[in-house]
Short mmCIF file of C-alpha atoms and ligand atoms in Angstrom, two decimals:
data_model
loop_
_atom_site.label_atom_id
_atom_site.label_comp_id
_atom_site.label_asym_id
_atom_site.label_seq_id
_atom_site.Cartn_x
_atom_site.Cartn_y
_atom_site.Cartn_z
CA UNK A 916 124.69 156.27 75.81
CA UNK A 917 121.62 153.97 76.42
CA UNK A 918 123.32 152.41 79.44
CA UNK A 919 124.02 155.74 81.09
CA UNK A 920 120.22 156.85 80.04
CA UNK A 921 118.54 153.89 82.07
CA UNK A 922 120.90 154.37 85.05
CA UNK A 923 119.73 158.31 84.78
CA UNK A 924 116.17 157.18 84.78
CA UNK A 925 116.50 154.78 87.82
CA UNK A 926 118.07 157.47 89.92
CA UNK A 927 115.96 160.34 89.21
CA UNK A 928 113.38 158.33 89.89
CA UNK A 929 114.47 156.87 93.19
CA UNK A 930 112.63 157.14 96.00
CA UNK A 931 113.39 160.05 98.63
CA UNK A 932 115.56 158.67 101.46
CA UNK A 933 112.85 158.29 103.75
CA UNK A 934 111.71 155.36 101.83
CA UNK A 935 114.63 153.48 102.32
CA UNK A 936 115.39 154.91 106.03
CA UNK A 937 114.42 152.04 107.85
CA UNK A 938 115.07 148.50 108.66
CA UNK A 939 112.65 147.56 111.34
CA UNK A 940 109.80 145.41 111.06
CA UNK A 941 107.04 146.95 112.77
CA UNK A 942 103.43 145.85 112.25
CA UNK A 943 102.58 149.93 111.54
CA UNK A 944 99.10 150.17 110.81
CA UNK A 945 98.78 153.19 108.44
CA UNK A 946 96.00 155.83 108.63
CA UNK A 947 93.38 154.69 106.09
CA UNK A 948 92.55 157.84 104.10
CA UNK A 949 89.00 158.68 104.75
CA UNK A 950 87.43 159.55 101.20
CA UNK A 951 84.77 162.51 101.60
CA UNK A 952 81.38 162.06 100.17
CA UNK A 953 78.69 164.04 97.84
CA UNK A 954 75.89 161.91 96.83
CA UNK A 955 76.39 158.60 95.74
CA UNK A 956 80.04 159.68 94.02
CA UNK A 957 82.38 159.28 96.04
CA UNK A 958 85.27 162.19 95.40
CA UNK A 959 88.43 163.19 97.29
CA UNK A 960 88.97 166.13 98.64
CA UNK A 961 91.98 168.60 98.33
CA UNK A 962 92.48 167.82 102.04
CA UNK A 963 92.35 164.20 101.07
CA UNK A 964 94.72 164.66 98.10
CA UNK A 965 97.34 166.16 100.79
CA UNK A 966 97.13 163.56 103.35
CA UNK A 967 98.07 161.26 100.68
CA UNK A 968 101.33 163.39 99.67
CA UNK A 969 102.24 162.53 103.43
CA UNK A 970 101.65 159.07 103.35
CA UNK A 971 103.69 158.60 100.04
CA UNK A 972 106.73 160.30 101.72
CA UNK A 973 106.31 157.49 104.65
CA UNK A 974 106.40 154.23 102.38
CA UNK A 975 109.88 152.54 103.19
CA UNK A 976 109.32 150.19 100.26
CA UNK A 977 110.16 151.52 97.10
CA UNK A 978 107.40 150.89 95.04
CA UNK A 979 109.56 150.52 91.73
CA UNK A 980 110.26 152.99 88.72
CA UNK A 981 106.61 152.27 86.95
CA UNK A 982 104.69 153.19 89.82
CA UNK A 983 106.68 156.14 90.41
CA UNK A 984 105.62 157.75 87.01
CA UNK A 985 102.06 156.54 87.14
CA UNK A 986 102.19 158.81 91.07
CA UNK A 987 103.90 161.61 89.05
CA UNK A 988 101.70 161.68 86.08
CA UNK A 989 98.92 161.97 88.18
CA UNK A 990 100.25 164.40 90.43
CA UNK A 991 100.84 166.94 87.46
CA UNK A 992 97.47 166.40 86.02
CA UNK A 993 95.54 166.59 88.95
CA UNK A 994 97.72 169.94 90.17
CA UNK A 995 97.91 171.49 86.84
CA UNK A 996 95.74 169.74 84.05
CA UNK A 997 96.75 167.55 80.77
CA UNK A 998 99.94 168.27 79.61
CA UNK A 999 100.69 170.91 77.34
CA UNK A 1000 104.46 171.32 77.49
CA UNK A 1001 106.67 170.72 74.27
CA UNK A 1002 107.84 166.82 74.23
CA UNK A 1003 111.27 166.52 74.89
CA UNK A 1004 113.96 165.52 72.97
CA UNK A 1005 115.10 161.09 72.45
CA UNK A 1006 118.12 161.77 74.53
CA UNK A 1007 116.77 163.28 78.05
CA UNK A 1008 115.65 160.16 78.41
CA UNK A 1009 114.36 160.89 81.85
CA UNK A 1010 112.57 164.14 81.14
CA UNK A 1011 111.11 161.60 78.23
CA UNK A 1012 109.07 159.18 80.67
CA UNK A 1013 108.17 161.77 82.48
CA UNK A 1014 106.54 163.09 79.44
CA UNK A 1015 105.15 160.82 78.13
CA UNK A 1016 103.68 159.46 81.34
CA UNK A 1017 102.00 162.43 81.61
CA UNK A 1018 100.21 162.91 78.41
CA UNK A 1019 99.08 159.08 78.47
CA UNK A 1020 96.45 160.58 80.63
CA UNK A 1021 95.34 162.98 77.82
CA UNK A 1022 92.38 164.81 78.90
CA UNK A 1023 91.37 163.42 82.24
CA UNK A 1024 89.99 165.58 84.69
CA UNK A 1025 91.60 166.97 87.66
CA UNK A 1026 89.23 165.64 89.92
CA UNK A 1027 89.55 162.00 88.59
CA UNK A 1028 93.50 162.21 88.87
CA UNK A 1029 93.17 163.35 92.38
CA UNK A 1030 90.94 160.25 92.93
CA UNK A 1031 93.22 158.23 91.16
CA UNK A 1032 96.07 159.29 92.88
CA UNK A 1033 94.73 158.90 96.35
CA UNK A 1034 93.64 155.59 95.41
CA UNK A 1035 97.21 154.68 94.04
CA UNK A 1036 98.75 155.99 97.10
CA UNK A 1037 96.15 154.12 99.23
CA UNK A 1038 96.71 150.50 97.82
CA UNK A 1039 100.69 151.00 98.36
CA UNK A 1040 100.61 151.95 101.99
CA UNK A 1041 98.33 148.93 102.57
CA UNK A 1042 100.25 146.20 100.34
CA UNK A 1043 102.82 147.81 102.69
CA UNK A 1044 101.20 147.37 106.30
CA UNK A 1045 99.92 143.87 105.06
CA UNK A 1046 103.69 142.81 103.90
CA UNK A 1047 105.11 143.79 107.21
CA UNK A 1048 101.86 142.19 109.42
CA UNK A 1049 102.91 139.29 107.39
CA UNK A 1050 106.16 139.12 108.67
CA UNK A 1051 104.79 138.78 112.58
CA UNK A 1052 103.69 134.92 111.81
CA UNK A 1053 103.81 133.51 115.66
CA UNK A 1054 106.66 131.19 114.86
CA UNK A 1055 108.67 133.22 112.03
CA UNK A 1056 111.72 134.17 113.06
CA UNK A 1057 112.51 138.21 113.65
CA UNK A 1058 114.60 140.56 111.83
CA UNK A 1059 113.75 139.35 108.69
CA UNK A 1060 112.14 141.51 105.81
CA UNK A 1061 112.10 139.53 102.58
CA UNK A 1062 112.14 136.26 104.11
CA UNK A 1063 110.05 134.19 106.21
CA UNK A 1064 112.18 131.90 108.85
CA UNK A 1065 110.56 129.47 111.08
CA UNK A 1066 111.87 126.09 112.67
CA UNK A 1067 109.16 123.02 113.47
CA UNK A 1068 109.59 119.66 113.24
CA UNK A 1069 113.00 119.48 112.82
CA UNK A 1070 113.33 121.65 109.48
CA UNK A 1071 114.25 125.37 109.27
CA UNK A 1072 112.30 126.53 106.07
CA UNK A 1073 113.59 129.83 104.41
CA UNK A 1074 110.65 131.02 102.28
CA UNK A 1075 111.35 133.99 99.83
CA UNK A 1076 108.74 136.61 100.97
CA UNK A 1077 107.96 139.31 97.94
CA UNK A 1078 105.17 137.62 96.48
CA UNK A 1079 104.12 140.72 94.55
CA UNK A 1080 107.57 140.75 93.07
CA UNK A 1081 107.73 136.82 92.39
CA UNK A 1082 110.13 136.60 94.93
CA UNK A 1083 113.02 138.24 92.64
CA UNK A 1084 116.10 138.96 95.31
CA UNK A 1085 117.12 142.44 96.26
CA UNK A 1086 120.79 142.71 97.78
CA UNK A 1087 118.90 143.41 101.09
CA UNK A 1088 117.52 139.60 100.38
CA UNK A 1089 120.85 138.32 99.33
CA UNK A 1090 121.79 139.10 103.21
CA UNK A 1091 119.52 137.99 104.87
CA UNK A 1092 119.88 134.63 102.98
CA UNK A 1093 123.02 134.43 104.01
CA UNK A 1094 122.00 134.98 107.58
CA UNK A 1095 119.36 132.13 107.78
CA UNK A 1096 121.53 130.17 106.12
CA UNK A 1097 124.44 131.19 108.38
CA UNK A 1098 121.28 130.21 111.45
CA UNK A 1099 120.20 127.11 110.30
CA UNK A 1100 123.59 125.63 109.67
CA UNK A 1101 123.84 126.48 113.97
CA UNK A 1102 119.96 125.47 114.79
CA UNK A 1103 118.89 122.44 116.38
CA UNK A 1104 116.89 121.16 112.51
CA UNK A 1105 117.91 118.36 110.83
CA UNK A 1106 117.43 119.85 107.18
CA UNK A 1107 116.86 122.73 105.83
CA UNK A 1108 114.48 123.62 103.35
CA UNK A 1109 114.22 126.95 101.03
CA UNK A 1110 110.82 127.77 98.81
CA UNK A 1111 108.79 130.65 97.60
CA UNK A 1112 105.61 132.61 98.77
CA UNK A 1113 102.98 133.25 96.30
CA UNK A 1114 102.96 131.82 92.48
CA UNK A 1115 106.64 131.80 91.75
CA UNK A 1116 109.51 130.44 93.61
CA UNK A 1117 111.52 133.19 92.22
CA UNK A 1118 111.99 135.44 89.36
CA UNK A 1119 116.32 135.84 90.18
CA UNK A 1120 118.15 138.71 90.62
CA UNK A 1121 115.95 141.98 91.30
CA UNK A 1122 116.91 144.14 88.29
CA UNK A 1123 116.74 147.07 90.32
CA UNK A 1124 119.64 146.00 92.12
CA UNK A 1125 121.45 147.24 88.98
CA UNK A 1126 119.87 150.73 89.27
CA UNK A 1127 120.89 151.87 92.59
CA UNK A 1128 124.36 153.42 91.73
CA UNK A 1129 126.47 153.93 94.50
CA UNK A 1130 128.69 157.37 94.72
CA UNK A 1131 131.63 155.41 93.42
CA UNK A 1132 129.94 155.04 90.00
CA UNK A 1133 128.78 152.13 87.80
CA UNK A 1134 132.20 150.32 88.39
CA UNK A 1135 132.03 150.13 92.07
CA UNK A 1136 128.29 148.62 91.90
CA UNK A 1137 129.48 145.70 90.23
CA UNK A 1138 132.44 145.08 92.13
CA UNK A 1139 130.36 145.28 95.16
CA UNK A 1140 127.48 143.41 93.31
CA UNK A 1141 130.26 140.43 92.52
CA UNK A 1142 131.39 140.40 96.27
CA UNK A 1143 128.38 139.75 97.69
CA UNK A 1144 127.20 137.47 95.04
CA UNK A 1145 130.68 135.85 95.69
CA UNK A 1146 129.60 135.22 99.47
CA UNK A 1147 125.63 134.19 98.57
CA UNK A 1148 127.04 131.40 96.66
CA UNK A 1149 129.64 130.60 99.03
CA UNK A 1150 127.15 129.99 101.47
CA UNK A 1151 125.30 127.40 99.67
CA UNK A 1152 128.75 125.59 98.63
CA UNK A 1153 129.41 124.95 102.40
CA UNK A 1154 126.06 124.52 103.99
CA UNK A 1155 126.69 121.68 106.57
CA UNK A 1156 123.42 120.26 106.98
CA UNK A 1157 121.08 118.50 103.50
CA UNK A 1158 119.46 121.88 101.81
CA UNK A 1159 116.38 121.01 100.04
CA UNK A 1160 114.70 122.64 97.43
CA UNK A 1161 110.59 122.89 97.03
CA UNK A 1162 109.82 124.74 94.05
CA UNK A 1163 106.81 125.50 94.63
CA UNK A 1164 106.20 127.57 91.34
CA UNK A 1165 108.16 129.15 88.19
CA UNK A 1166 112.17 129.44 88.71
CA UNK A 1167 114.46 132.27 87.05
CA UNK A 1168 118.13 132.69 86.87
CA UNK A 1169 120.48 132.56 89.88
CA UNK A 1170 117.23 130.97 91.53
CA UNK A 1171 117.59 127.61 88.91
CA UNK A 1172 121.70 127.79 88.62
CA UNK A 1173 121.77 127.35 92.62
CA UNK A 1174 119.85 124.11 91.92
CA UNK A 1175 122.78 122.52 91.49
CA UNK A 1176 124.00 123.17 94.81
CA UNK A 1177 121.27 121.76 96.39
CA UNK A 1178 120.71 118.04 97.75
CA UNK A 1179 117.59 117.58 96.66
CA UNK A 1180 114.93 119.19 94.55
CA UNK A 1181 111.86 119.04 94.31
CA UNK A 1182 109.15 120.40 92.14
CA UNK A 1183 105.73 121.34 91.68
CA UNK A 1184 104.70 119.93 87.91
CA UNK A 1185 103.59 124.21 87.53
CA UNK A 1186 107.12 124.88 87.56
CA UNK A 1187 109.80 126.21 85.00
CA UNK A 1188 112.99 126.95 84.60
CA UNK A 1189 115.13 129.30 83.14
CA UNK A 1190 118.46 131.19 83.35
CA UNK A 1191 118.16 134.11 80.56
CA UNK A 1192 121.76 134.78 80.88
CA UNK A 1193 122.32 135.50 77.17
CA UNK A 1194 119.08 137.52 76.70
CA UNK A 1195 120.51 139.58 79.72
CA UNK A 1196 123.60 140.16 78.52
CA UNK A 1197 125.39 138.04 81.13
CA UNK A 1198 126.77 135.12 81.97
CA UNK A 1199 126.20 131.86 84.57
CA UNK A 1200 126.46 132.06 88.00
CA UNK A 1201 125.71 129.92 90.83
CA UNK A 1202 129.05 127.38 89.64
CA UNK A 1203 126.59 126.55 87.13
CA UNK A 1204 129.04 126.88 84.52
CA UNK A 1205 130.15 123.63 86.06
CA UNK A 1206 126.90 121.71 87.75
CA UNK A 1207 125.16 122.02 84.84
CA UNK A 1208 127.02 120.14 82.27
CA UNK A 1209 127.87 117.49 85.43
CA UNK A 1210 124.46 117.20 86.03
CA UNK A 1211 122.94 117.26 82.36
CA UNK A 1212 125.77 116.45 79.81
CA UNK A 1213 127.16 119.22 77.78
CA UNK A 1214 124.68 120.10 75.20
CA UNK A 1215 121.81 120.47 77.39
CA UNK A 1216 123.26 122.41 79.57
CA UNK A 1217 124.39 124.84 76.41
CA UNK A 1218 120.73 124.91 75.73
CA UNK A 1219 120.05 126.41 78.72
CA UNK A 1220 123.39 128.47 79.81
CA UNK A 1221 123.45 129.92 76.64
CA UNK A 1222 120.53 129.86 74.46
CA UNK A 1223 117.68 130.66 76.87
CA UNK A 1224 116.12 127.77 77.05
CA UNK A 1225 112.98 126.96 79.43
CA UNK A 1226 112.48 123.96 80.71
CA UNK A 1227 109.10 122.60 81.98
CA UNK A 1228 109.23 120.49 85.24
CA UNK A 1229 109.35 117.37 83.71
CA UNK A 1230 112.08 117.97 81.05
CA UNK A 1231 113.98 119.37 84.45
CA UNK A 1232 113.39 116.10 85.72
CA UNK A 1233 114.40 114.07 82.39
CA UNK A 1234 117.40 115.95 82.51
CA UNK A 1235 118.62 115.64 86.50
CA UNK A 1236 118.29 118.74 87.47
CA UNK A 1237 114.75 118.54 89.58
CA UNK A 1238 114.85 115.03 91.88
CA UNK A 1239 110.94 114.63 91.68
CA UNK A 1240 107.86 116.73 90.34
CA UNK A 1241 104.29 116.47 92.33
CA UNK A 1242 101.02 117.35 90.86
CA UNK A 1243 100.47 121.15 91.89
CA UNK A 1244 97.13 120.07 93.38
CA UNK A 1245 98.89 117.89 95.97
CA UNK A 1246 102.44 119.09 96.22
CA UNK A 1247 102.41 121.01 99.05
CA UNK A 1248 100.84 118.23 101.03
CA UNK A 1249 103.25 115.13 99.36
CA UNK A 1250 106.22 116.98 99.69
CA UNK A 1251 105.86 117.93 103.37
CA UNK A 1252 104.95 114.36 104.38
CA UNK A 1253 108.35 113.80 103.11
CA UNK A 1254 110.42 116.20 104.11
CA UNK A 1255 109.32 115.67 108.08
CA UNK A 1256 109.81 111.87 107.76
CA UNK A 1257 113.67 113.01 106.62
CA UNK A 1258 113.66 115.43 109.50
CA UNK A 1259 113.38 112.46 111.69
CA UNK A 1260 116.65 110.85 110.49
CA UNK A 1261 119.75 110.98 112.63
CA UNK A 1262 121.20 114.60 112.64
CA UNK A 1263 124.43 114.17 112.27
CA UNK A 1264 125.12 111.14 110.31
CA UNK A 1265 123.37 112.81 107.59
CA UNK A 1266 125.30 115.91 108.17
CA UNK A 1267 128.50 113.96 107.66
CA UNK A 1268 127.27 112.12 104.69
CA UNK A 1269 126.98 115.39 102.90
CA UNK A 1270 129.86 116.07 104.10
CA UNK A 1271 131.59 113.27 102.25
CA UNK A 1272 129.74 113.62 99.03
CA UNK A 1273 129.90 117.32 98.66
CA UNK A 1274 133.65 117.30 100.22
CA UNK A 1275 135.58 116.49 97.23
CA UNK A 1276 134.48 119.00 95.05
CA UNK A 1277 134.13 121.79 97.12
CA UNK A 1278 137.82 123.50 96.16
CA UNK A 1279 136.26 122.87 92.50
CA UNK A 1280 133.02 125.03 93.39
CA UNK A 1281 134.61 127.95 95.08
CA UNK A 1282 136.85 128.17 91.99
CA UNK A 1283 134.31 128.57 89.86
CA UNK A 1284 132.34 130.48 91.48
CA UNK A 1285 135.23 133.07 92.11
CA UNK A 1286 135.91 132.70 88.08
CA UNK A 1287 131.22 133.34 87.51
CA UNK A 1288 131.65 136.53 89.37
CA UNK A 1289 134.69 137.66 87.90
CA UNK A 1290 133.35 137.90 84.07
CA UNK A 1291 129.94 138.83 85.57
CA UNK A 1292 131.46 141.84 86.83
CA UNK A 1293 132.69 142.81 83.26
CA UNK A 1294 129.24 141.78 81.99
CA UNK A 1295 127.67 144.12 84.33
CA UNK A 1296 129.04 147.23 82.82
CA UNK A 1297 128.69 146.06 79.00
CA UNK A 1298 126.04 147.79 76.96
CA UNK A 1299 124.56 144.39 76.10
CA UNK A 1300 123.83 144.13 80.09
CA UNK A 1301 122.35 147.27 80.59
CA UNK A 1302 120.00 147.82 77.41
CA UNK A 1303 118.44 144.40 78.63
CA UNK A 1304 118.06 145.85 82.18
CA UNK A 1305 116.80 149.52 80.12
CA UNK A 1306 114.16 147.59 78.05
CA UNK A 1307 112.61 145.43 81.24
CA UNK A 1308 111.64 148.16 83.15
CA UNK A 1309 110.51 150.07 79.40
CA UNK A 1310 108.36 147.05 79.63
CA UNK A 1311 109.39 146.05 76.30
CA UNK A 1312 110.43 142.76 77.18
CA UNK A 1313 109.46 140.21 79.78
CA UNK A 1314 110.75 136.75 79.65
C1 LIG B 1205 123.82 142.50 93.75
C2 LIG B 1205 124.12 141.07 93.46
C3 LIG B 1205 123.73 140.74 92.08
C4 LIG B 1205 123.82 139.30 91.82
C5 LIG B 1205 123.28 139.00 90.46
C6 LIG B 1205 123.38 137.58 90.14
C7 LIG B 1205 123.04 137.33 88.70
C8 LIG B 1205 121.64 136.92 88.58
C9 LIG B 1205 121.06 136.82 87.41
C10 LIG B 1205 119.64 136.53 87.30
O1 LIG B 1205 118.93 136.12 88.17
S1 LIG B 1205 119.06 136.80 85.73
C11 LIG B 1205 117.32 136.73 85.86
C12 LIG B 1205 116.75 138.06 86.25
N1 LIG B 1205 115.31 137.99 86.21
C13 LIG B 1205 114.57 138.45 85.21
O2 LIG B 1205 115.07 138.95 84.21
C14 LIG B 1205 113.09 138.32 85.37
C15 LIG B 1205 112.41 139.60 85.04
N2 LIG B 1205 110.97 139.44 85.23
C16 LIG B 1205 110.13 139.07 84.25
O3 LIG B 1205 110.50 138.83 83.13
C17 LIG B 1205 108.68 138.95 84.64
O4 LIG B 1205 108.43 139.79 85.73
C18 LIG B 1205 108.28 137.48 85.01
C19 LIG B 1205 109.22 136.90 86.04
C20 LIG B 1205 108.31 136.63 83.72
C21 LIG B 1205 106.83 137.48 85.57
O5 LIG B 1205 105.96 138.09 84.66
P1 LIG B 1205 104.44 138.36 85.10
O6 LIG B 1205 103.78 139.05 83.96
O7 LIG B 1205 103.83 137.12 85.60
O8 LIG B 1205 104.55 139.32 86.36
P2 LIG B 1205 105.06 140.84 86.39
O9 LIG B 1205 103.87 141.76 86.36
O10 LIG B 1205 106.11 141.08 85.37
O11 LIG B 1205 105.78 140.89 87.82
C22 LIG B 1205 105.12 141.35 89.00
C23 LIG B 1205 106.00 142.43 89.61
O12 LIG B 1205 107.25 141.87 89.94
C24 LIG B 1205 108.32 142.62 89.33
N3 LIG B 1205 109.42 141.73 89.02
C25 LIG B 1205 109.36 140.45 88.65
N4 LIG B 1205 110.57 139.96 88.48
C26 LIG B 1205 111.45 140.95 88.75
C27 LIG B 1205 112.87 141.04 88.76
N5 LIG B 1205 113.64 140.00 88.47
N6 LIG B 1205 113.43 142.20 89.09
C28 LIG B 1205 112.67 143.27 89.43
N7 LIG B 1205 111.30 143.25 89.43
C29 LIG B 1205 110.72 142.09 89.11
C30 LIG B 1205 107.68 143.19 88.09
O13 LIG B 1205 108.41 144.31 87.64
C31 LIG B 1205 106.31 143.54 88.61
O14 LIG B 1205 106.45 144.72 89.37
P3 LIG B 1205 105.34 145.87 89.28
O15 LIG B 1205 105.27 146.25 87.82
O16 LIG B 1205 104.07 145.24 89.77
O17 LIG B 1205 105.85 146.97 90.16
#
C-alpha cells in the first residue's frame, strides 16, 4: 500500500507536460519579474503574482516533488489564506502532503506568500537560464543537457552537469552517457576521462527515475529501467580506449560500482564512497557483484555490497578500488598534469593494451551484468525498494 502511495504522490505531483516538452538547449534568457515598489518594502503585485504563474508553466526542468508543494502551499495561502480545511485521512497520502504543506505556513499573510511565491518562482527560472547558459561553454560539445563534453589536448572529458542535484543520473543522463561514450570511443583523444561538476562526483541513480510511471504500470518501468541500465553498463564494459576516473568529490551507488570498470581512478582525499544497496532495498549493479570481491577480497567487498558501508578516500585506496588520492587543495591541478602527459602516449598501442587486459574477461562482465539487472528488476517492484524511495523524498532519510 505504501509503495503504490509514493508512486501516487510522484505523479500527482508531476510537472505539467510543458515542463518536460523540450529537448533543446537554448541559452533562453527569461523575463526577470519586475517587483513593484511602496516605500522602502518592496511587495509584489497581483499583476506580479500572475506573471509568475506563466513563468512556472514555462520551466522544462522539473524542479522535483519538494519544491512542487512548497509552490502549491503558497499558492493556496496567498489565493485563499491559512488553511482551514479538515486534515485528511493517513491513506490519501497525496491529499496528505498537500495538507500538510499547506498548514506549515500557519498564519502567514497573503501578501508575504505572494512574495514568497514570486520569489520561489523567480530563483527556479534563473537556476534554469543559468544551467542551460552553462551548457554553451565555447568548446563543450552540443546536444548535451546533463553533461558537459569537450575534447583538448588529446582527452574527451565527460563531466556530469547537475550540480544542484550532486550530479545524481536521470535516464535522460543515462543516454546521453552512452552517447559520449559511444563519441569518444570514435574521436581523435587518446583517453577519456569522466568527473563531476560542483561538490560531488555523483549521488547515483536519480530516485525520481523510479517515480515517473509509464502507462504500462510499475512492471514495465523496471523492465525498461533494467534495459537501459543493461546498455549503460555495457558501454563501459567495451569502451575501446583507457577511461579514467577523477573523483573529484563524494561518490554514491552505480557511480562507485562502475569504478571497477574503469582503468584508472583517481581521487580527491574529500571523497567517499558508498553503494547503499541494502538500505535501498536493492541489489549491486555495475558487475560489481563481481569487481568488487576481485578487486578487494571477499569480505570487504560484503562490507560494502551489503552492509552499507562508506569508505573514505584513503580506505578506497587501502582497499584497490581508487588508484591514487590528491589533496583536495591541489587535485585538480596534479591530476590534470597527469592525465595530459598520458594523452601524449601512442593512441593506439594503448588502445590495444586495454584491449588485451580487459579482453579476457569481458564474456564474464556482460554475464553479470545481464544477471545485476535481472534481480534488480525484481528489487524494483519489492516494497523494501519503494518505502526507501517513499521515505527519501519524505525527507526522512538521507544517506
Ligand atoms: C532507469 C535506470 C535505473 C538504473 C538504476 C541503477 C541502480 C542504481 C542505484 C543507485 O545509484 S543507489 C544510490 C541512489 N542515491 C541515493 O540514494 C542518494 C540520495 N541522496 C542523498 O542521500 C543526499 O541527497 C546526499 C547525496 C547524501 C546529499 O545530501 P546533501 O544534504 O548534501 O544534499 P541534498 O540537499 O540532499 O541534495 C541536493 C539536491 O539534490 C537532490 N538529490 C541528491 N541526490 C539525489 C538522488 N540520488 N536522486 C534524486 N535527487 C537527488 C536532493 O533531493 C536535493 O534536491 P532539492 O531538495 O534541492 O530539490
Amino acid at each position: 500500500m505504501a509503495a503504490v502511495a509514493a508512486f501516487c504522490l510522484a505523479r500527482s505531483l508531476r510537472p505539467r507536460p510543458v515542463w518536460r516538452a523540450s529537448r533543446t538547449v537554448h541559452a533562453v534568457c527569461f523575463p526577470v519579474i519586475q517587483l513593484h515598489t511602496t516605500g522602502a518594502a518592496m511587495r509584489v503585485s497581483q499583476e506580479d503574482f500572475e506573471k509568475a504563474k506563466d513563468q512556472l508553466k514555462l520551466l522544462k526542468e522539473d524542479p522535483g516533488n519538494e519544491v512542487k508543494l512548497k509552490l502549491y502551499a503558497l499558492f493556496k495561502q496567498a489565493t485563499e489564506g491559512p488553511c482551514s480545511s479538515p486534515k485528511p485521512g493517513m491513506l490519501d497520502f497525496v491529499k496528505k502532503a498537500k495538507w500538510d504543506a499547506w498548514s506549515s505556513l500557519g498564519s502567514l499573510s497573503k501578501d508575504n506568500a505572494r512574495q514568497k511565491y514570486v520569489d520561489l518562482v523567480s530563483s527556479l527560472v534563473s537556476s534554469e537560464s543559468s544551467s542551460q547558459v552553462k551548457d554553451t561553454t565555447p568548446d563543450s560539445k552540443h546536444g548535451y543537457e546533463t553533461l558537459q563534453v569537450t575534447t583538448t589536448d588529446n582527452i574527451t572529458k565527460i563531466m556530469l552537469n547537475r550540480p544542484e542535484k550532486k550530479n545524481a543520473i536521470t535516464t535522460q543522463m543515462y543516454r546521453e552517457i552512452i552517447q559520449a561514450l559511444e563519441e569518444a570511443a570514435k574521436d581523435d583523444s587518446v583517453i577519456t576521462v569522466i568527473t563531476g561538476n560542483g561538490d560531488y562526483y555523483c549521488s547515483g541513480n536519480d530516485l525520481n527515475n523510479f517515480t515517473n510511471i509509464p502507462s504500462g504500470g510499475i512492471e514495465k518501468m523496471a523492465k525498461d529501467g533494467a534495459v537501459l541500465l543493461e546498455n549503460f553498463v555495457k558501454h563501459f564494459i567495451d569502451f575501446p580506449k583507457p577511461l579514467i576516473a577523477v573523483v573529484n568529490g563524494p561518490a554514491v551507488g552505480i557511480s562507485v560500482t562502475l569504478l571497477g570498470l574503469f582503468d584508472i581512478v583517481y581521487a580527491t582525499d574529500r571523497a567517499t564512497f558508498h553503494t547503499p544497496f541494502s538500505e535501498l532495498g536493492q541489489s549491486p549493479e555495475g558487475c560489481s557483484s563481481y569487481t568488487f570481491p576481485k578487486i578487494m577480497g571477499l569480505s570487504k567487498a560484503n562490507e560494502m555490497l551489503l552492509f552499507n558501508k562508506k569508505l573514505t578516500a584513503g580506505e578506497a585506496y587501502a582497499q584497490g578500488l581508487v588508484t591514487e588520492v590528491f589533496p583536495d587543495r591541489t587535485f585538480g591541478k596534479e591530476v590534470w598534469i597527469r592525465l595530459k602527459a598520458y594523452a601524449n602516449l601512442p593512441k593506439n598501442s594503448l588502445a590495444l593494451s586495454k584491449q588485451l587486459i580487459r579482453g579476457v574477461e569481458k564474456e564474464k562482465l556482460h554475464a553479470v551484468n545481464c544477471q545485476e539487472c535481472e534481480l534488480l528488476t525484481e528489487r524494483w517492484l519489492s516494497d523494501e525498494c519503494m518505502n526507501a524511495i517513499m521515505s527519501f523524498f519524505g525527507k526522512k532519510s538521507k544517506l
